[in-house]
Every structure is written in structure tokens, then in C-alpha cells.
Short mmCIF file of C-alpha atoms in Angstrom, two decimals:
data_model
loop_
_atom_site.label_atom_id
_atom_site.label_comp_id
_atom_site.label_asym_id
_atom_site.label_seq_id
_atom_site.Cartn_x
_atom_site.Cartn_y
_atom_site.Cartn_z
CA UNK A 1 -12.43 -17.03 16.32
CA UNK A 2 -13.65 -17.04 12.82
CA UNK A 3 -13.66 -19.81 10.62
CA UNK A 4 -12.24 -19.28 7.08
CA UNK A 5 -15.17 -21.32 5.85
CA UNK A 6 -17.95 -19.72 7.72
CA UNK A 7 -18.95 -16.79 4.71
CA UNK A 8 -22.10 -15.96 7.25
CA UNK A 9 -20.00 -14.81 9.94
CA UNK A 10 -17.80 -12.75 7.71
CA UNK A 11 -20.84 -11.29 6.16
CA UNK A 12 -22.55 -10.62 9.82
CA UNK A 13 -19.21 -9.15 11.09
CA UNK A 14 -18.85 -6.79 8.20
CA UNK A 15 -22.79 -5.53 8.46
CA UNK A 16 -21.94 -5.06 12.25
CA UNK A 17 -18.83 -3.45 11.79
CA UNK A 18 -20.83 -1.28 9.20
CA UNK A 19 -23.38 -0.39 11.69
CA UNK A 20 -21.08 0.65 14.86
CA UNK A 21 -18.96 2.70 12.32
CA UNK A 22 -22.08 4.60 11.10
CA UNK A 23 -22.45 5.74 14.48
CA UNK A 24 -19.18 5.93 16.03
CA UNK A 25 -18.68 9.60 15.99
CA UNK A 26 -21.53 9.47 18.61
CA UNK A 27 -20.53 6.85 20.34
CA UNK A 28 -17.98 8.04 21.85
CA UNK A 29 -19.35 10.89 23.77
CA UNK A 30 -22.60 9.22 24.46
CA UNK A 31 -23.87 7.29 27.36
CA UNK A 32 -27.38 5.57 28.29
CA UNK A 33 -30.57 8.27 28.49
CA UNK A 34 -31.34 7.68 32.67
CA UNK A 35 -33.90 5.03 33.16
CA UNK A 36 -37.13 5.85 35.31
CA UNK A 37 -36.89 1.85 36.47
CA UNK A 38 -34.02 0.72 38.60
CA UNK A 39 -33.25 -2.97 39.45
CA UNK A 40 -31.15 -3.70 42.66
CA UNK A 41 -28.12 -5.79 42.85
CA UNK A 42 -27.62 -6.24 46.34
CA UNK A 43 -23.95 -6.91 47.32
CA UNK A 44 -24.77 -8.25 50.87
CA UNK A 45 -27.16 -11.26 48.93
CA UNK A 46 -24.50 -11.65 46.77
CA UNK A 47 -22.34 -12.37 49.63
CA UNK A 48 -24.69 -15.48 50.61
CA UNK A 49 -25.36 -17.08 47.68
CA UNK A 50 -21.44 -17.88 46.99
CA UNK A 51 -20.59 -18.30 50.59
CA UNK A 52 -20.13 -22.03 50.65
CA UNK A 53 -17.48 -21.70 47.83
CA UNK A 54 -15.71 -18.77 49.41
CA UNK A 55 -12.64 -19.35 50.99
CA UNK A 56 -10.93 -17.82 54.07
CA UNK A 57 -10.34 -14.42 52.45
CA UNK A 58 -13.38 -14.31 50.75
CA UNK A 59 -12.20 -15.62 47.26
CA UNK A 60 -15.28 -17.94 45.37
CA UNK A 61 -13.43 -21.22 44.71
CA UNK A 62 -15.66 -21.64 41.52
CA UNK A 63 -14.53 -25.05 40.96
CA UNK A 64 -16.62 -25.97 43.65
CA UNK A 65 -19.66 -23.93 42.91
CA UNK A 66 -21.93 -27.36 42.03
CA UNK A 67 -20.28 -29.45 45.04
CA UNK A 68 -20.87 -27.09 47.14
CA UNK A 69 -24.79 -25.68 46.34
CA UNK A 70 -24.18 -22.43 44.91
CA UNK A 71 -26.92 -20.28 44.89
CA UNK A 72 -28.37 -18.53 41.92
CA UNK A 73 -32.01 -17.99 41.64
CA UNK A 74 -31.74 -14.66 42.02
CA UNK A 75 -29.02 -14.08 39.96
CA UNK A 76 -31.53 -15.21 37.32
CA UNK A 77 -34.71 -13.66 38.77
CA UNK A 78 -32.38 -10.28 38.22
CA UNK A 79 -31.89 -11.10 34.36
CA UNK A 80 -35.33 -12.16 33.71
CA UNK A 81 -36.47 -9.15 34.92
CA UNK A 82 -33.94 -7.46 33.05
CA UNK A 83 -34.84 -9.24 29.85
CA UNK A 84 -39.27 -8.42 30.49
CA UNK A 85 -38.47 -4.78 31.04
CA UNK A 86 -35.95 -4.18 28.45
CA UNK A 87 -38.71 -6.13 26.27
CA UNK A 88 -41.24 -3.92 27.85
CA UNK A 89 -39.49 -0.96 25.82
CA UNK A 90 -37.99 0.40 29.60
CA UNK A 91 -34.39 -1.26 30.05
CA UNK A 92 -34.04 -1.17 33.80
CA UNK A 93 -30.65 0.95 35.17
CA UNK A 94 -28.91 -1.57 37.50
CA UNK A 95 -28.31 0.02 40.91
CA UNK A 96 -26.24 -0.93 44.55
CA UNK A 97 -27.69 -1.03 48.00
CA UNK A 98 -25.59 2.10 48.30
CA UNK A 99 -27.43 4.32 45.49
CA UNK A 100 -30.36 3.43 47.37
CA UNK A 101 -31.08 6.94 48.99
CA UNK A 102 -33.20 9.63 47.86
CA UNK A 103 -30.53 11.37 45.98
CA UNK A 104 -29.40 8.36 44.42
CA UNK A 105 -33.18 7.78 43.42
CA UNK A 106 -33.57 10.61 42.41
CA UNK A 107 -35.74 10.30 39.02
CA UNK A 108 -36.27 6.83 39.40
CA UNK A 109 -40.11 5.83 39.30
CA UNK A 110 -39.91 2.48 40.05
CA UNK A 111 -37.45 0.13 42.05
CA UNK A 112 -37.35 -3.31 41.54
CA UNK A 113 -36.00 -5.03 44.72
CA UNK A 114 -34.56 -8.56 44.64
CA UNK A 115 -32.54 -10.62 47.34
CA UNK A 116 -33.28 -12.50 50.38
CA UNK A 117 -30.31 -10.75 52.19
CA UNK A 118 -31.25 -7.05 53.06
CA UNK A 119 -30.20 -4.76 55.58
CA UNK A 120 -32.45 -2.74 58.33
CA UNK A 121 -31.03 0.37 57.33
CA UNK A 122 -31.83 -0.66 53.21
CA UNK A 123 -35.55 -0.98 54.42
CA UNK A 124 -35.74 2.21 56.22
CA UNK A 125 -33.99 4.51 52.83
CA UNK A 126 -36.45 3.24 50.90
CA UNK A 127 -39.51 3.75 53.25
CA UNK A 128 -38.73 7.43 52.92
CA UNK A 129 -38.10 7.52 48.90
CA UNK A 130 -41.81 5.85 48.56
CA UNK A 131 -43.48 8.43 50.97
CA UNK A 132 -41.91 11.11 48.34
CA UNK A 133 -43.72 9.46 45.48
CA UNK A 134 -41.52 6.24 44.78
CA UNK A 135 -43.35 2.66 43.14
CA UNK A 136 -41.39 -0.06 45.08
CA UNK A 137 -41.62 -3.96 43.74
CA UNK A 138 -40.46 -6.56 45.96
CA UNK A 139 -40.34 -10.27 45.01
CA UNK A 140 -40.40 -13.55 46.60
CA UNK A 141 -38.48 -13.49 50.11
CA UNK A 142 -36.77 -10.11 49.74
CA UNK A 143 -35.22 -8.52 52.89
CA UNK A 144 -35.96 -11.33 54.94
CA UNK A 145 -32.60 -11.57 56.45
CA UNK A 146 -29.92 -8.88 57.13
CA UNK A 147 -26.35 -9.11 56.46
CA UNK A 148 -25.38 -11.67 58.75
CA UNK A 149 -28.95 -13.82 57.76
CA UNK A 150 -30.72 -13.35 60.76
CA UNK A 151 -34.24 -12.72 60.28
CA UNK A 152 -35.74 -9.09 60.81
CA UNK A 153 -39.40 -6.85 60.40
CA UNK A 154 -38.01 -4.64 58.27
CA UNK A 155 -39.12 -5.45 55.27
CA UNK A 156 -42.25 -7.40 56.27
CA UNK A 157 -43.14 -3.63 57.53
CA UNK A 158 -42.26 -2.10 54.32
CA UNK A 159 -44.04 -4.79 52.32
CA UNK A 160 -47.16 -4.79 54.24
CA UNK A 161 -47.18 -8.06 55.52
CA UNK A 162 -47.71 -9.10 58.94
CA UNK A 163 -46.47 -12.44 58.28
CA UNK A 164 -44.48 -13.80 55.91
CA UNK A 165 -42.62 -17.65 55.53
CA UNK A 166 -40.37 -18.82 52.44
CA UNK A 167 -38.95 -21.65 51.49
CA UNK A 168 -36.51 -22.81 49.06
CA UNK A 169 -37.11 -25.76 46.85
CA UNK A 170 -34.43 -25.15 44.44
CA UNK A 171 -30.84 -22.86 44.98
CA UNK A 172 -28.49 -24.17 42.34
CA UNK A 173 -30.31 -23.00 39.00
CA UNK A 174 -28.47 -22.66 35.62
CA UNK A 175 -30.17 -21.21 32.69
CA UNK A 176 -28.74 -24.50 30.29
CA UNK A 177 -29.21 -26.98 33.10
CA UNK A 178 -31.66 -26.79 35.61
CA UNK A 179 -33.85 -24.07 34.63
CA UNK A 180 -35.87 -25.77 31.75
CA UNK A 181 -36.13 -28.92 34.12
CA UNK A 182 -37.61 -26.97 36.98
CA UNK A 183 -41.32 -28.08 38.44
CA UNK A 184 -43.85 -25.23 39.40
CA UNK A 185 -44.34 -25.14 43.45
CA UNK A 186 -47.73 -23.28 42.28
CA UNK A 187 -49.20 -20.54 40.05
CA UNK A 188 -49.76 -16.85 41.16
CA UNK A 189 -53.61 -16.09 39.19
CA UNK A 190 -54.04 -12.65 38.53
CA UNK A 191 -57.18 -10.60 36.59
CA UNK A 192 -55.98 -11.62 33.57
CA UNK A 193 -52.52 -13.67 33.33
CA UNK A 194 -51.36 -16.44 35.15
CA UNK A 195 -47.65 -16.67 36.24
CA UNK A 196 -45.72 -20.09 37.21
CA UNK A 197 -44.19 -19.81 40.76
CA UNK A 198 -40.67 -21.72 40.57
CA UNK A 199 -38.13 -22.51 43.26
CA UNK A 200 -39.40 -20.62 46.18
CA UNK A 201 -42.67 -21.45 48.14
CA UNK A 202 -43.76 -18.37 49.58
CA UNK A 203 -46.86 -17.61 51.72
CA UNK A 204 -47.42 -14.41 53.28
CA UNK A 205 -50.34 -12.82 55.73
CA UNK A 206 -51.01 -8.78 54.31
CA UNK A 207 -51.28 -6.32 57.66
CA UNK A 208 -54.40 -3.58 57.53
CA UNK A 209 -54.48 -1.75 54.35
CA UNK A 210 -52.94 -4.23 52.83
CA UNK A 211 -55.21 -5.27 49.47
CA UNK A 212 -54.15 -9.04 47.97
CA UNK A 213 -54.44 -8.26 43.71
CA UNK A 214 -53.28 -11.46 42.87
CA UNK A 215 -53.91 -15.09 44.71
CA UNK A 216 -51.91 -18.40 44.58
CA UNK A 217 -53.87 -21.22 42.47
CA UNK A 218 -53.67 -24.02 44.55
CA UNK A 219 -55.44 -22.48 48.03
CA UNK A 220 -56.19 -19.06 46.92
CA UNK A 221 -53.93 -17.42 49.20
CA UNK A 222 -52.50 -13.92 48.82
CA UNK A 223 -49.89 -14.01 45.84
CA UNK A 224 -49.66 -10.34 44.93
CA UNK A 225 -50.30 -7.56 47.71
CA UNK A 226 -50.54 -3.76 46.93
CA UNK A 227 -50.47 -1.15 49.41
CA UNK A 228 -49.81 3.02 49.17
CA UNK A 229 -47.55 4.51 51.43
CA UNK A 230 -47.47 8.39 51.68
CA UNK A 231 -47.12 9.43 48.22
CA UNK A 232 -45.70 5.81 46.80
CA UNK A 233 -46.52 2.70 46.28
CA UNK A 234 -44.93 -0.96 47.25
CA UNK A 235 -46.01 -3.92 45.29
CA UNK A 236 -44.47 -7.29 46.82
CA UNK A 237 -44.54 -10.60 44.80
CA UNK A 238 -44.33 -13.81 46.41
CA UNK A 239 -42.86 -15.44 43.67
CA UNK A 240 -39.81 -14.96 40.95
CA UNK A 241 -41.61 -13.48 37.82
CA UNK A 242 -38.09 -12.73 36.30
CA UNK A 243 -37.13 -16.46 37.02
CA UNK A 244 -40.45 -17.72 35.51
CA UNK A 245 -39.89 -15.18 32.55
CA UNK A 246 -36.57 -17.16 31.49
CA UNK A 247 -37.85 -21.07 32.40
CA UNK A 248 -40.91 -19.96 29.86
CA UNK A 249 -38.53 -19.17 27.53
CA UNK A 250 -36.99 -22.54 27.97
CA UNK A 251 -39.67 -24.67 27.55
CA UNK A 252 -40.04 -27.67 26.47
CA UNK A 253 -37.05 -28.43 27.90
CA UNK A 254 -34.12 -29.97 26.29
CA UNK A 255 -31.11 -31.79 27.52
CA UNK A 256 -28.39 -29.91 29.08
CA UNK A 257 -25.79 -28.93 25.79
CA UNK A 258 -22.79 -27.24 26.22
CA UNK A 259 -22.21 -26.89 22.59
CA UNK A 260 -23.74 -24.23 20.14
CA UNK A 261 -27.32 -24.51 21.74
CA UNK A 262 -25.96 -23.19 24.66
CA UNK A 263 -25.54 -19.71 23.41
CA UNK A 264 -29.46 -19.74 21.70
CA UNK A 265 -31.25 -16.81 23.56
CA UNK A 266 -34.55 -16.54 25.09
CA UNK A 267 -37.44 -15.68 22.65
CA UNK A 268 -40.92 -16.58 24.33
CA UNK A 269 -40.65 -14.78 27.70
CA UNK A 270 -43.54 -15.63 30.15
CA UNK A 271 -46.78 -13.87 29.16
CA UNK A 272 -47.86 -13.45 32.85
CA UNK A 273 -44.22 -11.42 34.12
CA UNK A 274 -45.01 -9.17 31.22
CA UNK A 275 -48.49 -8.36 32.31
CA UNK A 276 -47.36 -8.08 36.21
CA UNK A 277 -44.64 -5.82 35.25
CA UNK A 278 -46.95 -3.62 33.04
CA UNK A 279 -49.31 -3.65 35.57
CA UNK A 280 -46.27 -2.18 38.15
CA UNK A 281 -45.26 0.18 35.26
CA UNK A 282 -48.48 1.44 35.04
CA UNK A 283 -48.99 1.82 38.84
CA UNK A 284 -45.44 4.08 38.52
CA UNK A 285 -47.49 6.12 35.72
CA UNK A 286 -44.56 5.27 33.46
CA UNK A 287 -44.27 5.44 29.12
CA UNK A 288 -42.20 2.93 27.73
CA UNK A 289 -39.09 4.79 25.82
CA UNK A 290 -39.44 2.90 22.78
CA UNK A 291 -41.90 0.80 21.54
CA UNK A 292 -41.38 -1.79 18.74
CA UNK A 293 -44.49 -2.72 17.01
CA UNK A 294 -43.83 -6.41 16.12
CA UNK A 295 -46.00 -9.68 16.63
CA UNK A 296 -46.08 -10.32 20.68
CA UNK A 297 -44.91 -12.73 22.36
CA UNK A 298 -42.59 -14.22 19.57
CA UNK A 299 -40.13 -11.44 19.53
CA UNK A 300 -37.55 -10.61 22.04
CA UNK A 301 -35.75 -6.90 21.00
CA UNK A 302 -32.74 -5.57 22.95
CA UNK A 303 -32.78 -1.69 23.00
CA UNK A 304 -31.57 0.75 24.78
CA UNK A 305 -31.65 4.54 23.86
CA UNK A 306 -28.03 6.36 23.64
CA UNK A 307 -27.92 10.07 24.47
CA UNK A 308 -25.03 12.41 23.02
CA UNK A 309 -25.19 16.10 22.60
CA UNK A 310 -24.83 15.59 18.97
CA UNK A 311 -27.73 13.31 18.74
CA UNK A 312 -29.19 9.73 19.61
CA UNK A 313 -28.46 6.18 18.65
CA UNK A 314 -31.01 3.08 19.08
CA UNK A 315 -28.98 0.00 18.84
CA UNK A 316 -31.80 -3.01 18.02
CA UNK A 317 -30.52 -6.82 18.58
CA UNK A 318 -33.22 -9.20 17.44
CA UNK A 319 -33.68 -12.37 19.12
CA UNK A 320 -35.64 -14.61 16.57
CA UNK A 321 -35.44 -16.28 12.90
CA UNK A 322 -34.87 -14.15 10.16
CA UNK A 323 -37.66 -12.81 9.15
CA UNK A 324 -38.74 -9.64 6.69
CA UNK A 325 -41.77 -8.27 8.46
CA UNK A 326 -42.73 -4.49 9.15
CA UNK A 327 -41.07 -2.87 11.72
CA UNK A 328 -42.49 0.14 13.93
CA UNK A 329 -40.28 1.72 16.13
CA UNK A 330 -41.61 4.63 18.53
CA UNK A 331 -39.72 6.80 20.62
CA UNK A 332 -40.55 9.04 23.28
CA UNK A 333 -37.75 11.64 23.17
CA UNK A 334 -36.91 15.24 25.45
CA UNK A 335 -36.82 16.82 21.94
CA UNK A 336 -37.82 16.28 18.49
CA UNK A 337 -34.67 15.27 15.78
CA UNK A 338 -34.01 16.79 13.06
CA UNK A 339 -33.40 13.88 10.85
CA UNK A 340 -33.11 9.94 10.88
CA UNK A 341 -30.95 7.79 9.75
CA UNK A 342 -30.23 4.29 9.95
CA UNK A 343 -27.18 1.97 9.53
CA UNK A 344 -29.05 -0.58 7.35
CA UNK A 345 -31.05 1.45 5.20
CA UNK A 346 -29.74 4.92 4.92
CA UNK A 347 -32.20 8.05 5.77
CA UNK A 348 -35.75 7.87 6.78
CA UNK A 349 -38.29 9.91 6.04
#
């Protein structure tokens, strides 16, 4: 719905219409240039955090969802993450417990696992894609349970840990609501950032050859354990960077709107996710894609690069004030183009 009145929105519907018509004739054959990062939506977590608003054939009764203690901190650990990488200049591809092999892998670098709900089987597919060169990072209470949420090793193997006990202190979390009113259970120090733990109190015990990179402020406990395996890597995080990346975002906190603040987008992400997922990046010896040049930490840049076999298209969706500033944009492309052009300003030398 437009209102008649609102000029602005005519105006920004007309420059957008502009800008997907300029590239249309490439849109439509083109699809997203593979990511080397993949993030894991796991279906059997999924299953637990709406089972007490699921009904006898398995239908969420999402009236209920509050009543009832729906669970969605890491439905929200998943987008913050999302939101770091992608601001990181390396969108994350969004994978299934079932492309989870090594073929499905295959030219991934790095595998972002998040869920509390993770099967035996999950644990033992990914063993063998690190051992073939595969960065693995694991956050707060992953693959703790299996799919009927009984507790299991498998992971804790994986992971390195010989011992490992989570707790939740907050389930129900929604990005308007609860998230900017959530208290820290602690803060994960690490060389050079420091990252707010939220919702889950995690303390784990790292097995031989094990090294802790990061430690918990309050007792100095192991926060951040790195260990190689074969010709990979596993990195596992006891805490929720991507949730802390969002509540960051959110702060100060306001009071829960439903109206047009409701739709306002995270600008400030957490300073300390970026540097831990740089620092996982780097360990997967991965190059961001593209790279926008613009003041840090006050900027928050969509981007994705679009492949066709006439060309490529960068869309760019600013999340900020208006502002003229400079703009760099680097990409790192299979082949150099022969020209650029953009919707807003024509060709580029």
C-alpha cells in the first residue's frame, strides 16, 4: 500500500523500479555466485523449538507461540550470523542437515553450525568433511541432543570438549521485544574484542589438544576452543555471537513498538562477532567477495554477488541515514569484466 500523499515512496519506488529494470535482462538467467561459507538450518532443532505449540499432526498453533514458550534464540543466532557475514563482504549459503555430506560440501570452506538438536549421524558427516580440509564453527550448545533430545558424545567429540554443560536463561526472544531487554549471563574476552554472552550459560572442559583462544570474563574459563583435525579445523563458541550481533544493534533499548519502528533495521552490529567471525574466516583462509570501503561499524550493506553468463549484478541495500559519502566497492571475481555500469549513475570508468 502506497499512500497518495507519500511523494517519497513514489519517488523510492520509481528509482527501484529503475534499478531492477536496468538489470533485468540478467536477472532472469542469473542465480547467486556459490558461497565458500555455509550456515546450517537444522530441521530436527527446528522441530524442538515449536514443539509446545505443535499440535497432534505436527501443525504450530502460532496463536499460542508466547503462552506456550516458543523457542527462538537460535532462530536469531542464525540471522545475526547471517547479517555479520553478509556484512563481512561473504553472505553465508543457507544449507539442511541433509546437504551436510562431502558432496554437498563440496567447495564450502567454512560451516557454521547452530542448534542444540543434532543427530549422531550429523556429527560423524562432518568429522570426515573437516579431515578433508573443512573449517567447522560450532556455537553455544550445538549437537547436544539428538532428534528425540536425549543427550549424546557426538558432538562434544567433534568439538573437542571432554565436558560440556548449558543452560538456558532465556528461550522466547523476539528481535522488537525481548532482545534489546536481554541481560548478559557473561562476556567471552578474546585478544582483542570482547563479545556479550546472552541467553545461554555455557561452560565447557577442552579434551587434549584442545587450545582455549578465548576465556569467559567473569572466572576466566574456556570461552572459545580451537582444535585441528586431519586437514580441518573446528572452532566451537560457547556463546551466541550472531544473537549478541543483533541485541548490539538494539541497544539502548526501547519499548516494544509494533508500529513503524518495528521495521527499522539493525545498523551497529556487535564489534566483537565481527572480529570472531574474521578471525574463523581467516582460519578457513577465505577473501571476502566484495568489500565496501565505508566508515566501520556505522554501516550495515546487504550484498550479494549475482552470476549470469551474460555478466554480473551487485545489488547494494544500505542500512543507515542518507548520507553522500565515498563509496569503494571491491570485488574479487573468476574473470575480469569488460565494462561497468551502474543503475544510479550510468557507466564507470
Amino acid at each position: 500500500h502506497i499512500d497518495h500523499r507519500d511523494h517519497a515512496m513514489f519517488k523510492a519506488v520509481r528509482d527501484l523500479t529503475h534499478a531492477i529494470g536496468f538489470a533485468e535482462d540478467l536477472l532472469a538467467e542469473s542465480s547467486p555466485v556459490q558461497s565458500p561459507v555455509a550456515l546450517l538450518l537444522s530441521e530436527t532443532t527446528l522441530r524442538w523449538d515449536v514443539a509446545s505449540i505443535s499440535g497432534e499432526r505436527g501443525s504450530p498453533d502460532w496463536k499460542a507461540a508466547v503462552a506456550a514458550n516458543l523457542r527462538t534464540t537460535f532462530q536469531l543466532e542464525r540471522q545475526g550470523i547471517h547479517a555479520a557475514l553478509t556484512a563481512l563482504g561473504t553472505a553465508p549459503d543457507v544449507v539442511l542437515e541433509s546437504d551436510c555430506t562431502t558432496e554437498g560440501l563440496a567447495g564450502r570452506k567454512l560451516l557454521v553450525v547452530v542448534g542444540d538438536c543434532l543427530t549422531e549421524d550429523l556429527a560423524n558427516r562432518l568429522d570426515t568433511w573437516v579431515r578433508q580440509g573443512g573449517t567447522l564453527l560450532a556455537t553455544a550448545s550445538a549437537g547436544r541432543f539428538d532428534a528425540q533430545r536425549k543427550p549424546h558424545k557426538a558432538f562434544d567429540n567433534l568439538l573437542g570438549l571432554a565436558k560440556r554443560v548449558s543452560a538456558e536463561k532465556d528461550s522466547l526472544v523476539r528481535s522488537q521485544w525481548e532482545l534489546p531487554g536481554l541481560t548478559t549471563v557473561d562476556a567471552v574476552a578474546g585478544p582483542s574484542w570482547l563479545l556479550p554472552a546472552l541467553a545461554v550459560h555455557e561452560r565447557v572442559e577442552p579434551a587434549e589438544g584442545t587450545q582455549v583462544v578465548a576465556r569467559f570474563q567473569s572466572d576466566n574459563s574456556p570461552a572459545v576452543c580451537f582444535r585441528t583435525l586431519g586437514k580441518g579445523k573446528v572452532i566451537s563458541v560457547s556463546a551466541l555471537p550472531g544473537l549478541a550481533a543483533l541485541w548490539t544493534a538494539s541497544q539502548p533499548g526501547e519499548a516494544p513498538d509494533l508500529g513503524e519502528q518495528s521495521r527499522k533495521s539493525p545498523i551497529r552490529l556487535d564489534p566483537g562477532t565481527r572480529q570472531l567471525l574474521e578471525e574463523a574466516l581467516n582460519a578457513a583462509d577465505i577473501q571476502p567477495v566484495v568489500r565496501l570501503e565505508l566508515e566501520a561499524g556505522k554501516h550495515l550493506v546487504d550484498t550479494r554477488l549475482i552470476e549470469s553468463e551474460k555478466g554480473y549484478v551487485l545489488p547494494l541495500v544500505h542500512h543507515g541515514k542518507p548520507e553522500t559519502v565515498p563509496v569503494t566497492v571491491r570485488l574479487r571475481l573468476p574473470k575480469a569484466p569488460a565494462k561497468v555500469s551502474s543503475a544510479w549513475h550510468g557507466l564507470l570508468p
